[in-house]
XYZ file of C-alpha atoms in Angstrom:
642
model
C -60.151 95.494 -40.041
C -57.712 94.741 -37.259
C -54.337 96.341 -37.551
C -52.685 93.176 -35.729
C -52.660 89.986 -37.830
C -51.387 87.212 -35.494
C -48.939 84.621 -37.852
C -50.491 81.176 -36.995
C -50.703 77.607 -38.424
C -53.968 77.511 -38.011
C -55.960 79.869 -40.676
C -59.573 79.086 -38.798
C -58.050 82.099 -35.991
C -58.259 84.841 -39.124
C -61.753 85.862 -39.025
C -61.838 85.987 -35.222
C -58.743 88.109 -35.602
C -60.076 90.247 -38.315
C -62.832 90.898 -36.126
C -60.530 92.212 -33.228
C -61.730 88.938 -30.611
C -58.465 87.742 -30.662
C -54.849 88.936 -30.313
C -51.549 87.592 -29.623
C -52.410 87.128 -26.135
C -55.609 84.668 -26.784
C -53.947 83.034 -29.935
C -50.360 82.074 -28.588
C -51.531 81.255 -25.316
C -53.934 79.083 -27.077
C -51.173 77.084 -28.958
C -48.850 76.681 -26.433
C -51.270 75.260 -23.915
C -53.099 73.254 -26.380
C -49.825 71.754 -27.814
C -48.690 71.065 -24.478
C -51.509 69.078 -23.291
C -52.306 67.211 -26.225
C -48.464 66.295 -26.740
C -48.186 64.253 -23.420
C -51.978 63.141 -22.771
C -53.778 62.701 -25.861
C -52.594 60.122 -29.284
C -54.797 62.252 -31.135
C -53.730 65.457 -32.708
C -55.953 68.735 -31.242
C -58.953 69.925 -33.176
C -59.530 73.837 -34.298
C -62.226 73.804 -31.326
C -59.591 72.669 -28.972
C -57.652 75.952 -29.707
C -60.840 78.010 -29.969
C -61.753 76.803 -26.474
C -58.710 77.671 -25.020
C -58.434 80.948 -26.491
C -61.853 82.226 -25.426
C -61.211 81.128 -22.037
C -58.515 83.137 -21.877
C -60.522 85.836 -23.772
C -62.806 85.857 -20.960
C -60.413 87.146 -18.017
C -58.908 90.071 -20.377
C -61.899 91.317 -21.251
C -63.777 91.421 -17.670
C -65.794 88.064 -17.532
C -65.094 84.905 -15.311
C -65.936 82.774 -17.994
C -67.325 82.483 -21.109
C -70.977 81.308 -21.358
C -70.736 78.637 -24.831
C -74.571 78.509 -24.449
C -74.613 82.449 -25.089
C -70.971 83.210 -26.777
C -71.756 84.808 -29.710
C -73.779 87.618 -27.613
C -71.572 87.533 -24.790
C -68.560 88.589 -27.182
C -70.215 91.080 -29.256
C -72.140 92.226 -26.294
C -68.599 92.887 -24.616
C -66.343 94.294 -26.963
C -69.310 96.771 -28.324
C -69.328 98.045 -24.434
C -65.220 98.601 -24.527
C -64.953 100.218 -28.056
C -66.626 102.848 -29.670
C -65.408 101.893 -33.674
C -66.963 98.024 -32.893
C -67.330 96.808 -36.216
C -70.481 94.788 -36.035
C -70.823 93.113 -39.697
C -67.405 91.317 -38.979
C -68.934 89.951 -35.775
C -71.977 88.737 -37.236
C -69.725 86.719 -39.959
C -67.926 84.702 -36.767
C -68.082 80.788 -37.193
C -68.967 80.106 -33.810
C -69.959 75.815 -32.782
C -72.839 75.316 -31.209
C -73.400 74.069 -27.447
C -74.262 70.673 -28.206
C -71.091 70.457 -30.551
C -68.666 72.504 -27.469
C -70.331 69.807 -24.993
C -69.771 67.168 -27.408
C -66.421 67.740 -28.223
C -65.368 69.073 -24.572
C -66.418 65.581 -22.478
C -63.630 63.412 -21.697
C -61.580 66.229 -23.255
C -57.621 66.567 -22.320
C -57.888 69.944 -21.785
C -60.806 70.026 -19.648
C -61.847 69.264 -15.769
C -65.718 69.035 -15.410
C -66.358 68.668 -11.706
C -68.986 66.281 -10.044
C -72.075 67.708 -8.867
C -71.677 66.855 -5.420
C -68.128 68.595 -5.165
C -68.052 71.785 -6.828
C -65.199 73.099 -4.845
C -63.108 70.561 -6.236
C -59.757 72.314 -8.723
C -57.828 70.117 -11.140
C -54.827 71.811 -11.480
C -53.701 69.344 -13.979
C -56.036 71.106 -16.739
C -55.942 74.394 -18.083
C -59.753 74.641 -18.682
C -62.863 73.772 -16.619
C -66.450 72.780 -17.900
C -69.159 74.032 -15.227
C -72.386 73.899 -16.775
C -72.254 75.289 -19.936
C -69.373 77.863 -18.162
C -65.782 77.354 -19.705
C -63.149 78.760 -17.167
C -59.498 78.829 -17.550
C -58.410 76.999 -13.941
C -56.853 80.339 -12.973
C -60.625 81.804 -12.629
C -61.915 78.449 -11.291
C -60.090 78.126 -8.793
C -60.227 82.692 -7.767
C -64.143 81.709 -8.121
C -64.192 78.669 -5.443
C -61.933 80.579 -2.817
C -64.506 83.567 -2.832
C -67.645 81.178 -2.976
C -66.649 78.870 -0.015
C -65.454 81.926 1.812
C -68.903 83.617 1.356
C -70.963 80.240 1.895
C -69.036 79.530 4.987
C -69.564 83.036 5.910
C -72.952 83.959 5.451
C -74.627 81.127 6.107
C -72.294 80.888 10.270
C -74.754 80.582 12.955
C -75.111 83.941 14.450
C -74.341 84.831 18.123
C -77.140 85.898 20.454
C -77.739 89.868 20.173
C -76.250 91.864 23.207
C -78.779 93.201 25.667
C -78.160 96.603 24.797
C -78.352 96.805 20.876
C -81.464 98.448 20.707
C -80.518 100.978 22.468
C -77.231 101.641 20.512
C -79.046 101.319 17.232
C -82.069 103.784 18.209
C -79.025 106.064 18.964
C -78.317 106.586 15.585
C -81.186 105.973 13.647
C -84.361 107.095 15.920
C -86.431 105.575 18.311
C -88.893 103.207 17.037
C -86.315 102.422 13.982
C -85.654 98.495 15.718
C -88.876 96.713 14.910
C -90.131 93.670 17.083
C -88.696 90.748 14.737
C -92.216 89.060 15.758
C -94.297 92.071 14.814
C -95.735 91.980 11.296
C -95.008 95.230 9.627
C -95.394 97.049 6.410
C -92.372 96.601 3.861
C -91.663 100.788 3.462
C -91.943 101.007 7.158
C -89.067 99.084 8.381
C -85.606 100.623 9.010
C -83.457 98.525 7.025
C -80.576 100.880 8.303
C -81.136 99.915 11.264
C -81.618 96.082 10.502
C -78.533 96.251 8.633
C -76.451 97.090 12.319
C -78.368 94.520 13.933
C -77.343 91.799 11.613
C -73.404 93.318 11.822
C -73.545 92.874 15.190
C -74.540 88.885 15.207
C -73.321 87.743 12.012
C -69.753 86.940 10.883
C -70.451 88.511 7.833
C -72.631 91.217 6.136
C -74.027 92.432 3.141
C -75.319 96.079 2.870
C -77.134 96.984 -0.968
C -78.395 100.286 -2.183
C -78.525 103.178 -4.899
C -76.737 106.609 -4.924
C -78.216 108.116 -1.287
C -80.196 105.752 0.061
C -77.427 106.155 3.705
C -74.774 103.488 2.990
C -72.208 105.727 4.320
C -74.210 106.483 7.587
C -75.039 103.069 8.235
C -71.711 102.633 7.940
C -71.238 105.310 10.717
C -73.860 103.397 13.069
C -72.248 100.127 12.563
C -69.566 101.360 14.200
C -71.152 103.058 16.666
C -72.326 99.984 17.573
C -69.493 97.867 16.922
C -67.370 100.239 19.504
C -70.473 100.134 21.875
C -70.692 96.725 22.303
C -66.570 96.159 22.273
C -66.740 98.878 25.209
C -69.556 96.655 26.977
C -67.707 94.003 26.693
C -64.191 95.058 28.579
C -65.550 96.992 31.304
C -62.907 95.883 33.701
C -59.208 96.600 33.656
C -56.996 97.601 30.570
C -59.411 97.484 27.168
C -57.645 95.781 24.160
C -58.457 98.436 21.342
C -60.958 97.170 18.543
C -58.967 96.983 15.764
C -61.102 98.054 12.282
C -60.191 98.623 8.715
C -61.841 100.431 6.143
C -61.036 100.242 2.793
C -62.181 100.892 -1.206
C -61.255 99.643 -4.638
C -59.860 103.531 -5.461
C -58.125 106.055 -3.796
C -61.012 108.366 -4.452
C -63.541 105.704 -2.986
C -61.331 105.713 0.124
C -61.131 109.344 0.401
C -65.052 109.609 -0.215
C -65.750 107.207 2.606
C -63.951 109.193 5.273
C -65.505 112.713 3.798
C -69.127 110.853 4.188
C -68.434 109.190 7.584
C -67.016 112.389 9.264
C -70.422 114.417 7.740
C -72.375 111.691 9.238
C -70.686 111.988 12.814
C -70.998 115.660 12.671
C -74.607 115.833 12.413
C -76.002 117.180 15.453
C -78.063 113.774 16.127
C -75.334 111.703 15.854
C -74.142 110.051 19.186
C -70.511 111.708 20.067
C -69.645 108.423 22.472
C -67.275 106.742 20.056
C -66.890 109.758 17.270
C -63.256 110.126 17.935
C -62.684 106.237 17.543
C -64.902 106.471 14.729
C -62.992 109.426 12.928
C -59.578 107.698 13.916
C -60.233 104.909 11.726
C -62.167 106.731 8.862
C -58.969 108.695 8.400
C -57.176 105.817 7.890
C -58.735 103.864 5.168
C -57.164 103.286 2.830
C -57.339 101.181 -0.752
C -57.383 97.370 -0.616
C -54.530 96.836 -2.471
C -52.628 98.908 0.507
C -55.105 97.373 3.346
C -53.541 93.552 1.865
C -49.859 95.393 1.276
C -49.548 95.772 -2.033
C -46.440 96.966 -3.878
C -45.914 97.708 -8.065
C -44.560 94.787 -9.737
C -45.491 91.710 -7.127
C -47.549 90.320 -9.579
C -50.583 90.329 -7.705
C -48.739 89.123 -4.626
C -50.020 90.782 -0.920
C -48.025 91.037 2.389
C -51.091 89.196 3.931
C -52.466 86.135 2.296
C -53.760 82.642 4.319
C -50.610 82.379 6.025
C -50.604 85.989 7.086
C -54.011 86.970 7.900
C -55.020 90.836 8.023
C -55.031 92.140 11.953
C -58.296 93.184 12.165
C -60.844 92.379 14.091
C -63.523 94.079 11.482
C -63.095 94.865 7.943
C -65.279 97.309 5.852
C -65.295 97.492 2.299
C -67.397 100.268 0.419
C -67.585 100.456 -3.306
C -67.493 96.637 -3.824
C -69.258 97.057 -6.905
C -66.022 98.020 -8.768
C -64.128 94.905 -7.048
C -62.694 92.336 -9.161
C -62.757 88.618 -8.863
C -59.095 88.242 -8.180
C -58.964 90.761 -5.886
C -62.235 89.841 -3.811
C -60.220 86.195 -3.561
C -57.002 87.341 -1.789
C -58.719 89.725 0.274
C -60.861 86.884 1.628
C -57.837 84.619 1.903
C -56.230 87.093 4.016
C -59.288 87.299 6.537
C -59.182 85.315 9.424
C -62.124 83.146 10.443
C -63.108 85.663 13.310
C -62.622 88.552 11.490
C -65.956 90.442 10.603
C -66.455 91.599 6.852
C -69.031 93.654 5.889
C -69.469 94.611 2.433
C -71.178 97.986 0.953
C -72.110 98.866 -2.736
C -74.572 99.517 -5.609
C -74.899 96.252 -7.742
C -76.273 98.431 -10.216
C -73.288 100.338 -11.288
C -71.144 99.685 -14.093
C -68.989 97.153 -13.235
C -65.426 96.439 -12.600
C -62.616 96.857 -15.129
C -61.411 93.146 -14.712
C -62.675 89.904 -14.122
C -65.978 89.464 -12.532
C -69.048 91.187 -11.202
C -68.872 90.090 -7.711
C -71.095 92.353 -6.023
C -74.174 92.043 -8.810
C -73.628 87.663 -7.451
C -73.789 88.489 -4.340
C -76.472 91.088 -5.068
C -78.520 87.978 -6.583
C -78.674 85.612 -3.283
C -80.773 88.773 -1.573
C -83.583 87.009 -2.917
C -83.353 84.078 -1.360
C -83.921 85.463 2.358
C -81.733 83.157 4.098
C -78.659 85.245 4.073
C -77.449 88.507 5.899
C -77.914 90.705 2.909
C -79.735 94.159 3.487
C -80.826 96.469 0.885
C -81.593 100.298 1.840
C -84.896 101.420 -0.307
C -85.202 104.995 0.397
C -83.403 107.676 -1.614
C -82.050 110.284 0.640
C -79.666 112.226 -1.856
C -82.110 112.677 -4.423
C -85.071 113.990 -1.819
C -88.026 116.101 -2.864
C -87.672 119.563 -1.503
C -90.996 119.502 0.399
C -90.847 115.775 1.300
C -87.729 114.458 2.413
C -89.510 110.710 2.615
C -90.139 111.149 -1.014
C -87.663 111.207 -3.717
C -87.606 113.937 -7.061
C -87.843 113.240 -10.350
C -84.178 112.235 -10.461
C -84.999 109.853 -7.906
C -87.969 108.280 -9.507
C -86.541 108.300 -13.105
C -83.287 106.350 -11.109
C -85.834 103.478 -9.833
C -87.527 103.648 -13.227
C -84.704 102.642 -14.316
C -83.466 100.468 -12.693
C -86.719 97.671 -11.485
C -87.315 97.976 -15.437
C -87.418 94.945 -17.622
C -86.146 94.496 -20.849
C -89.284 95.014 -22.977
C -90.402 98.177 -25.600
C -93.340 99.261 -23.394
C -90.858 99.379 -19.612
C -88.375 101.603 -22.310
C -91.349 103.310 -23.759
C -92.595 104.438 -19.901
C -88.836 105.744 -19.132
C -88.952 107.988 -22.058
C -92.192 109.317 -21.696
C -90.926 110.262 -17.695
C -87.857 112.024 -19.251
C -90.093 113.762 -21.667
C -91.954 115.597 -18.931
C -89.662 118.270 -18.960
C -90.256 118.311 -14.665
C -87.788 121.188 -12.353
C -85.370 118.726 -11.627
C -85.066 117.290 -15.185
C -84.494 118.473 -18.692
C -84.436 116.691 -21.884
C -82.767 118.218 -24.751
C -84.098 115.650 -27.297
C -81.681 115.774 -30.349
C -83.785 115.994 -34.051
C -82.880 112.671 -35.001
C -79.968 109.721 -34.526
C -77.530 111.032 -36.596
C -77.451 114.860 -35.286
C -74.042 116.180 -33.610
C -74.840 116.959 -30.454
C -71.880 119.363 -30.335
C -72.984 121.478 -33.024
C -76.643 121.591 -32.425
C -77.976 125.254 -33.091
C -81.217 123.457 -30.638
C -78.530 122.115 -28.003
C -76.611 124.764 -27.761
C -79.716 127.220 -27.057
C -80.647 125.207 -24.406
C -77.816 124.211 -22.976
C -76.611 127.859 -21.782
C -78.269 128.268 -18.976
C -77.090 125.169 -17.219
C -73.479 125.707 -17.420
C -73.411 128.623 -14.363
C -71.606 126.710 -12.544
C -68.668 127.082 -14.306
C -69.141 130.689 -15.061
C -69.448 131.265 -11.385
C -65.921 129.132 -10.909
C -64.332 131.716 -13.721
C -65.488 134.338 -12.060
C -63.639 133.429 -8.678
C -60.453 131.745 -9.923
C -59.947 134.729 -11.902
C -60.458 136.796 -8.638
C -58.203 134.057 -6.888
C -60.625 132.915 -4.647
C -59.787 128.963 -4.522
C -62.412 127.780 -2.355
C -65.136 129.487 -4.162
C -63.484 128.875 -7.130
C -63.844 124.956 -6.423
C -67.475 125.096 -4.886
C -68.691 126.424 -7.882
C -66.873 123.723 -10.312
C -68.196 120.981 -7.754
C -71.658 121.593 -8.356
C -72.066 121.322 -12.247
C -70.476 118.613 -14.439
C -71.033 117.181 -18.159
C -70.908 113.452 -18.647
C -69.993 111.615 -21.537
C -70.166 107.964 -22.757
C -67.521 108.491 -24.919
C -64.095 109.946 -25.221
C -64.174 110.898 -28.676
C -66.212 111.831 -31.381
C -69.382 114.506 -31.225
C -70.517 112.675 -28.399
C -67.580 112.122 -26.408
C -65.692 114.277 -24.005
C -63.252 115.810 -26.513
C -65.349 117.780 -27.670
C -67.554 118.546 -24.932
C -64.409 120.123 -23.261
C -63.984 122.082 -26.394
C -67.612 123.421 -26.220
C -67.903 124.165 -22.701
C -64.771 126.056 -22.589
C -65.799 128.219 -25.577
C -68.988 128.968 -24.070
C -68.314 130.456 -20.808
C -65.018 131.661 -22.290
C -62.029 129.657 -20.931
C -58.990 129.373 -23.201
C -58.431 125.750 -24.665
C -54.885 126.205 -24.151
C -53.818 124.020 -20.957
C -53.076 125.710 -17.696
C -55.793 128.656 -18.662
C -57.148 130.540 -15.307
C -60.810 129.230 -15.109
C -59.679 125.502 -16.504
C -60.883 122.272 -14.084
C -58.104 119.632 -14.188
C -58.583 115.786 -13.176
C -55.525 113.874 -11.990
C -55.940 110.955 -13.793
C -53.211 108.706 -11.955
C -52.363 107.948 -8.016
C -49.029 110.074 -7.409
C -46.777 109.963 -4.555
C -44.974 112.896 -5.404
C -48.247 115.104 -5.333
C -50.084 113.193 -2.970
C -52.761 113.431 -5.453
C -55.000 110.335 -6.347
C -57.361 109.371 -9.646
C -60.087 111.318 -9.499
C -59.139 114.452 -7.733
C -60.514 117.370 -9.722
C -58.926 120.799 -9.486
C -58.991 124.639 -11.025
C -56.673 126.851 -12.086
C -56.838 130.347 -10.786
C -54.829 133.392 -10.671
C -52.631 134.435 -7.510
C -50.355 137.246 -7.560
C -47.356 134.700 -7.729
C -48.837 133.795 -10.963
C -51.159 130.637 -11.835
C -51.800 128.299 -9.913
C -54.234 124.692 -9.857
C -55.272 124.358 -6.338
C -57.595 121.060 -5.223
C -60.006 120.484 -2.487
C -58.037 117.602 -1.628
C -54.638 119.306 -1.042
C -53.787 122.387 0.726
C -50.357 122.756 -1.455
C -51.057 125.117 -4.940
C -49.516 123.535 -7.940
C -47.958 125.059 -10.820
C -49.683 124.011 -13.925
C -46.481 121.855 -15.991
C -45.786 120.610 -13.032
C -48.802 118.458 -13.179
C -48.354 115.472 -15.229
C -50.862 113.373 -15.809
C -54.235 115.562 -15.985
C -56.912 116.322 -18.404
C -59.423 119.097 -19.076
C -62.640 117.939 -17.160
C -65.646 120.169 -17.471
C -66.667 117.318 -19.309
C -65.595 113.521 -18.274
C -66.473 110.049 -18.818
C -69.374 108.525 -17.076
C -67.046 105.761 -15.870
C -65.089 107.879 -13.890
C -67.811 109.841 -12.356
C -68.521 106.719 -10.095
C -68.869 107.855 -6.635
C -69.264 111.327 -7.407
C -72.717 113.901 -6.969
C -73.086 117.013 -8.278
C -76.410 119.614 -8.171
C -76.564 119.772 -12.099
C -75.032 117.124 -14.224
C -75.288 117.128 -17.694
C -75.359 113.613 -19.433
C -74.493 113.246 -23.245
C -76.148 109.771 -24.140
C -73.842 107.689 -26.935
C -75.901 107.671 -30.193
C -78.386 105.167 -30.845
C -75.851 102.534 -32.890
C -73.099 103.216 -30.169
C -72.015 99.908 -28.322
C -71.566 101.651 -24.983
C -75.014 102.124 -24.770
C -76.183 99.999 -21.628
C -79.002 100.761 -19.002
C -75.683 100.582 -16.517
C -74.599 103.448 -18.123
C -77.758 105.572 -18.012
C -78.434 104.423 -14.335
C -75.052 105.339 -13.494
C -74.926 109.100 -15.089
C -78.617 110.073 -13.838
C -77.749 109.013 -9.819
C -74.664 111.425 -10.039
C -77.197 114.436 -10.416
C -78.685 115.365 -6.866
C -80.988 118.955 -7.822
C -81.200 118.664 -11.689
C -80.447 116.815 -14.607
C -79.790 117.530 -18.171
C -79.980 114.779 -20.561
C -79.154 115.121 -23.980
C -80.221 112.346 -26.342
C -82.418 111.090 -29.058
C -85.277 109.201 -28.424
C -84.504 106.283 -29.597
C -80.671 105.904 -27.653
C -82.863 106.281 -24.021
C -85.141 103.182 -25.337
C -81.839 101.220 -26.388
C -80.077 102.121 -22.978
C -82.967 100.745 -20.862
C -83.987 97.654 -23.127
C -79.648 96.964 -23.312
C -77.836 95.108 -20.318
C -74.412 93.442 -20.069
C -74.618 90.334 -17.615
C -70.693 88.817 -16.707
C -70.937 85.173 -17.442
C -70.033 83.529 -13.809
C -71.040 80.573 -11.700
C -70.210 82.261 -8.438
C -73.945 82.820 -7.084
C -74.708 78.911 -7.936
C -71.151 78.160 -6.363
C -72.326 79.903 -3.273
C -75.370 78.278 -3.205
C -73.680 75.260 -3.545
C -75.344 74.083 -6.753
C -74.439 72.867 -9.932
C -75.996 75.484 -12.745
């Protein structure tokens, strides 16, 4: 039962409050925008589903979809709030009086409230109505109108007529990938033999915009390297004579800790001994400099969502790189493209895979969805490079292959069924620690435990170095071993897998203990520290210290404020991180945050081996369970009418 009851006229808003849908937020906006529109439009009093519609529109936004499919709401709530909380209390779900499409469509036409645009002119925003009928899609105008900007912007984009490509291109490209990796566009070849790394430079250098796709190491980051090989090749071809106007490029992330990875990834890529030194130092320049997008658009706390560059201000760039654009919202995907300026070149990276963004929207999976088509510049890398077989590098390990299982699976028992069976090899790269039935703790598993021993030496080997004060060993070691967790609490979650690990290898529980890995779980300007960064405490002679790859300055433990214990951490938060041994912790089998994006996402952080830890049943749930964000923005694209 929900601990907030929400004092309303209208008793119909109990249940869905009982059942946590609702809160203050969704129920008083609902009444004050409903009883403003019907009081100077409408002679008729508002309905119960006039109030419901507004309040699950504004549902929608809060928690992380554009809009709210009526065709599919019942699933699409349930489906959503058992993803975001891990005591989702299905029965009171089930009981929800929810109408039916034909009775939303019914009541919704020639509805005060609503704007349902014409077929032909899809673009169009009524900013006279709060709410807007696309399809069977109800939007609050708010989203409507984020979803248009970003959908014209990528139409107009992707579909420009590309300019011719320079003489020369081949010849930068085969630079960095190989000669032989540019294939004769005429020339019928086999699909696994073409160089889509390559293919994705040629298309950055002829299209306004571009779209790079792929898993955990399939060379996003190096591709990103060649692109601007080439993109500082061809600017140096160009201005060959006199004083050379400096190409001016941005890169930029959702997260500090994104940002940061880009430049550590680039600056590997440039110093491989392959990789063409012409441009490195222009290359490095700007890699350093990337930065969030919040700070590439000039953000600052408590603008309201407000940026320094906007349509009347556009961003000076004359290319713009974003990585990680699977954990980009709506809202901010909107201003960003408001602030680029017609000739500015965007080129988007990410895994549409992942889990998704904390807000609104699932931009990059939409865009992800148009690859299909083959008429726009979207380019998806095939070949897993991170997750390489020993004796092969053209052929991926088991992590690999159980990754692609995973992911090209459908829905059905049988694709589940033939994931399972994979894990249950028991291969070198991959262990499976099958629990004895759904209800065991995990935690306190006489079988887990016995197992589990031998995979935790990376942490012994970090003990062993902070207590000898050897920081960078110290922080090697932690870097190569981590456990994952679905949840936070609970037998499962990453309470008590802190608690276990530490007891095991014999770290004190007590915070600030020599041997203890710390994550900074907040962006601080004081520290210079961002989300994400993971530290150790180890002892020095002045006493203990927690020292971080990322920053050369020691820290006393209490002077740290916002940290937690992290030999075990969420799943969510290991996004954009690889270690050699991860250990994954799969939610029980009646656990809402069970989703196939959640599996996918733990098993591509592992690069050597991986530990999974699960009944048999919660791996067949995870891969046969999928969270789709209601949105129109693909068929906006497109141009169509859903």
């Amino acid at each position: 039962m929900a601990s907030l009851t929400v004092t309303t006229p209208h008793q119909e808003f109990q249940p869905f409050i009982d059942a946590e849908v609702f809160t203050a937020i969704e129920v008083h906006a609902a009444q004050r925008i409903t009883n403003s529109v019907f009081s100077t439009t409408s002679t008729t009093n508002a309905a119960f589903i006039d109030y419901l519609s507004v309040a699950i529109a504004v549902w929608a936004p809060v928690n992380g979809h554009v809009c709210i499919d009526l065709e599919n709401v019942r699933q699409q709530v349930r489906d959503e709030l058992g993803s975001a909380r891990e005591d989702f209390d299905q029965k009171l779900q089930d009981e929800l009086d929810w109408p039916s499409l034909a009775e939303w469509h019914q009541h919704l036409a020639n509805n005060p409230l609503v704007f349902i645009p014409e077929p032909n002119n899809i673009d169009h925003v009524d900013h006279t109505k709060p709410l807007v009928l696309f399809g069977n899609m109800l939007y609050l105008t708010r989203q409507w109108a984020d979803e248009g900007i970003v959908a014209i912007a990528l139409r107009t984009r992707l579909t420009a007529t590309p300019t011719s490509l320079p003489a020369q291109a081949t010849t930068w490209v085969e630079a960095v990938f190989g000669k032989g990796s540019v294939n004769d566009q005429a020339q019928v070849v086999e699909e696994d033999s073409i160089d889509y790394q390559a293919q994705s430079v040629m298309k950055a250098l002829t299209h306004n915009t571009t779209v790079l796709l792929g898993g955990p190491g399939t060379g996003k980051t190096y591709t990103i390297a060649g692109m601007l090989h080439a993109f500082y090749s061809e600017h140096a071809a160009n201005n060959t004579a006199g004083n050379i106007n400096p190409l001016r490029v941005a890169i930029a992330a959702p997260t500090a800790k994104a940002a940061r990875q880009v430049t550590t990834s680039v600056g590997l890529s440039l110093a491989l001994q392959h990789f063409p030194q012409t441009h490195a130092d222009l290359i490095g320049s700007v890699t350093k400099t990337s930065s969030t997008i919040h700070r590439l658009l000039g953000w600052s706390p408590g603008n309201r969502g407000r940026f320094a560059h906007h349509a009347q201000n556009f961003l000076p760039y004359d290319i713009v790189i974003i990585d990680e654009v699977s954990m980009v919202s709506l809202p901010l995907m909107a201003r960003l493209l408001e602030a680029l300026a017609p000739t500015t070149k965007l080129v988007l990276v990410g895994d549409p895979q992942q889990l998704k963004s904390v807000e609104a929207g699932a931009v990059l999976p939409d865009i992800a969805s148009l690859h299909g088509d083959g008429t726009y510049p979207i380019t998806k890398l095939l070949i897993n490079r991170r997750q390489a077989d020993e004796k092969d590098p053209n052929k991926v390990n088991d992590i690999g292959q159980l990754a692609t299982n995973i992911s090209v699976a459908d829905l059905s028992q049988k694709a589940a069924d033939d994931v399972l069976q994979f894990i249950k090899k028991n291969t070198k790269e991959i262990t499976f620690i099958a629990l004895p039935d759904a209800s065991a703790d995990p935690s306190k598993s006489t079988q887990v435990l016995a197992q589990l021993d031998t995979h935790l030496q990376g942490y012994r080997d970090a003990l062993k170095d902070a207590k000898l004060g050897n920081a960078q060993e110290a922080l090697d070691a932690l870097a190569s071993v981590r456990v994952l967790c679905g949840h936070r609490k609970g037998p499962y979650g990453v309470s008590a897998w802190n608690n276990l690990v530490a007891k095991t290898i014999g770290v004190s529980t007590t915070r600030g203990a020599v041997g203890q890995p710390l994550l900074n779980t907040r962006n601080d300007l004081r520290t210079g520290l961002v989300n994400g960064d993971t530290g150790i405490v180890v002892s020095e002679t002045s006493g203990r210290k927690v020292v971080f790859s990322t920053q050369a300055k020691r820290f006393e433990p209490s002077a740290l404020e916002d940290i937690e214990v992290a030999f075990a951490t969420t799943i969510h938060k290991s996004q954009g991180s690889e270690y050699n041994t991860v250990i994954v912790v799969v939610p029980p089998v009646d656990s809402p945050l069970l989703r196939r994006e959640l599996l996918y996402t733990a098993v591509t952080r592992a690069r050597k081996h991986l530990v999974i830890i699960a009944s048999e049943d919660a791996i067949t749930k995870a891969v046969m369970s999928t969270i789709n964000r209601a949105s129109g923005l693909a068929a906006r694209v497109r141009g169509i009418s859903p």
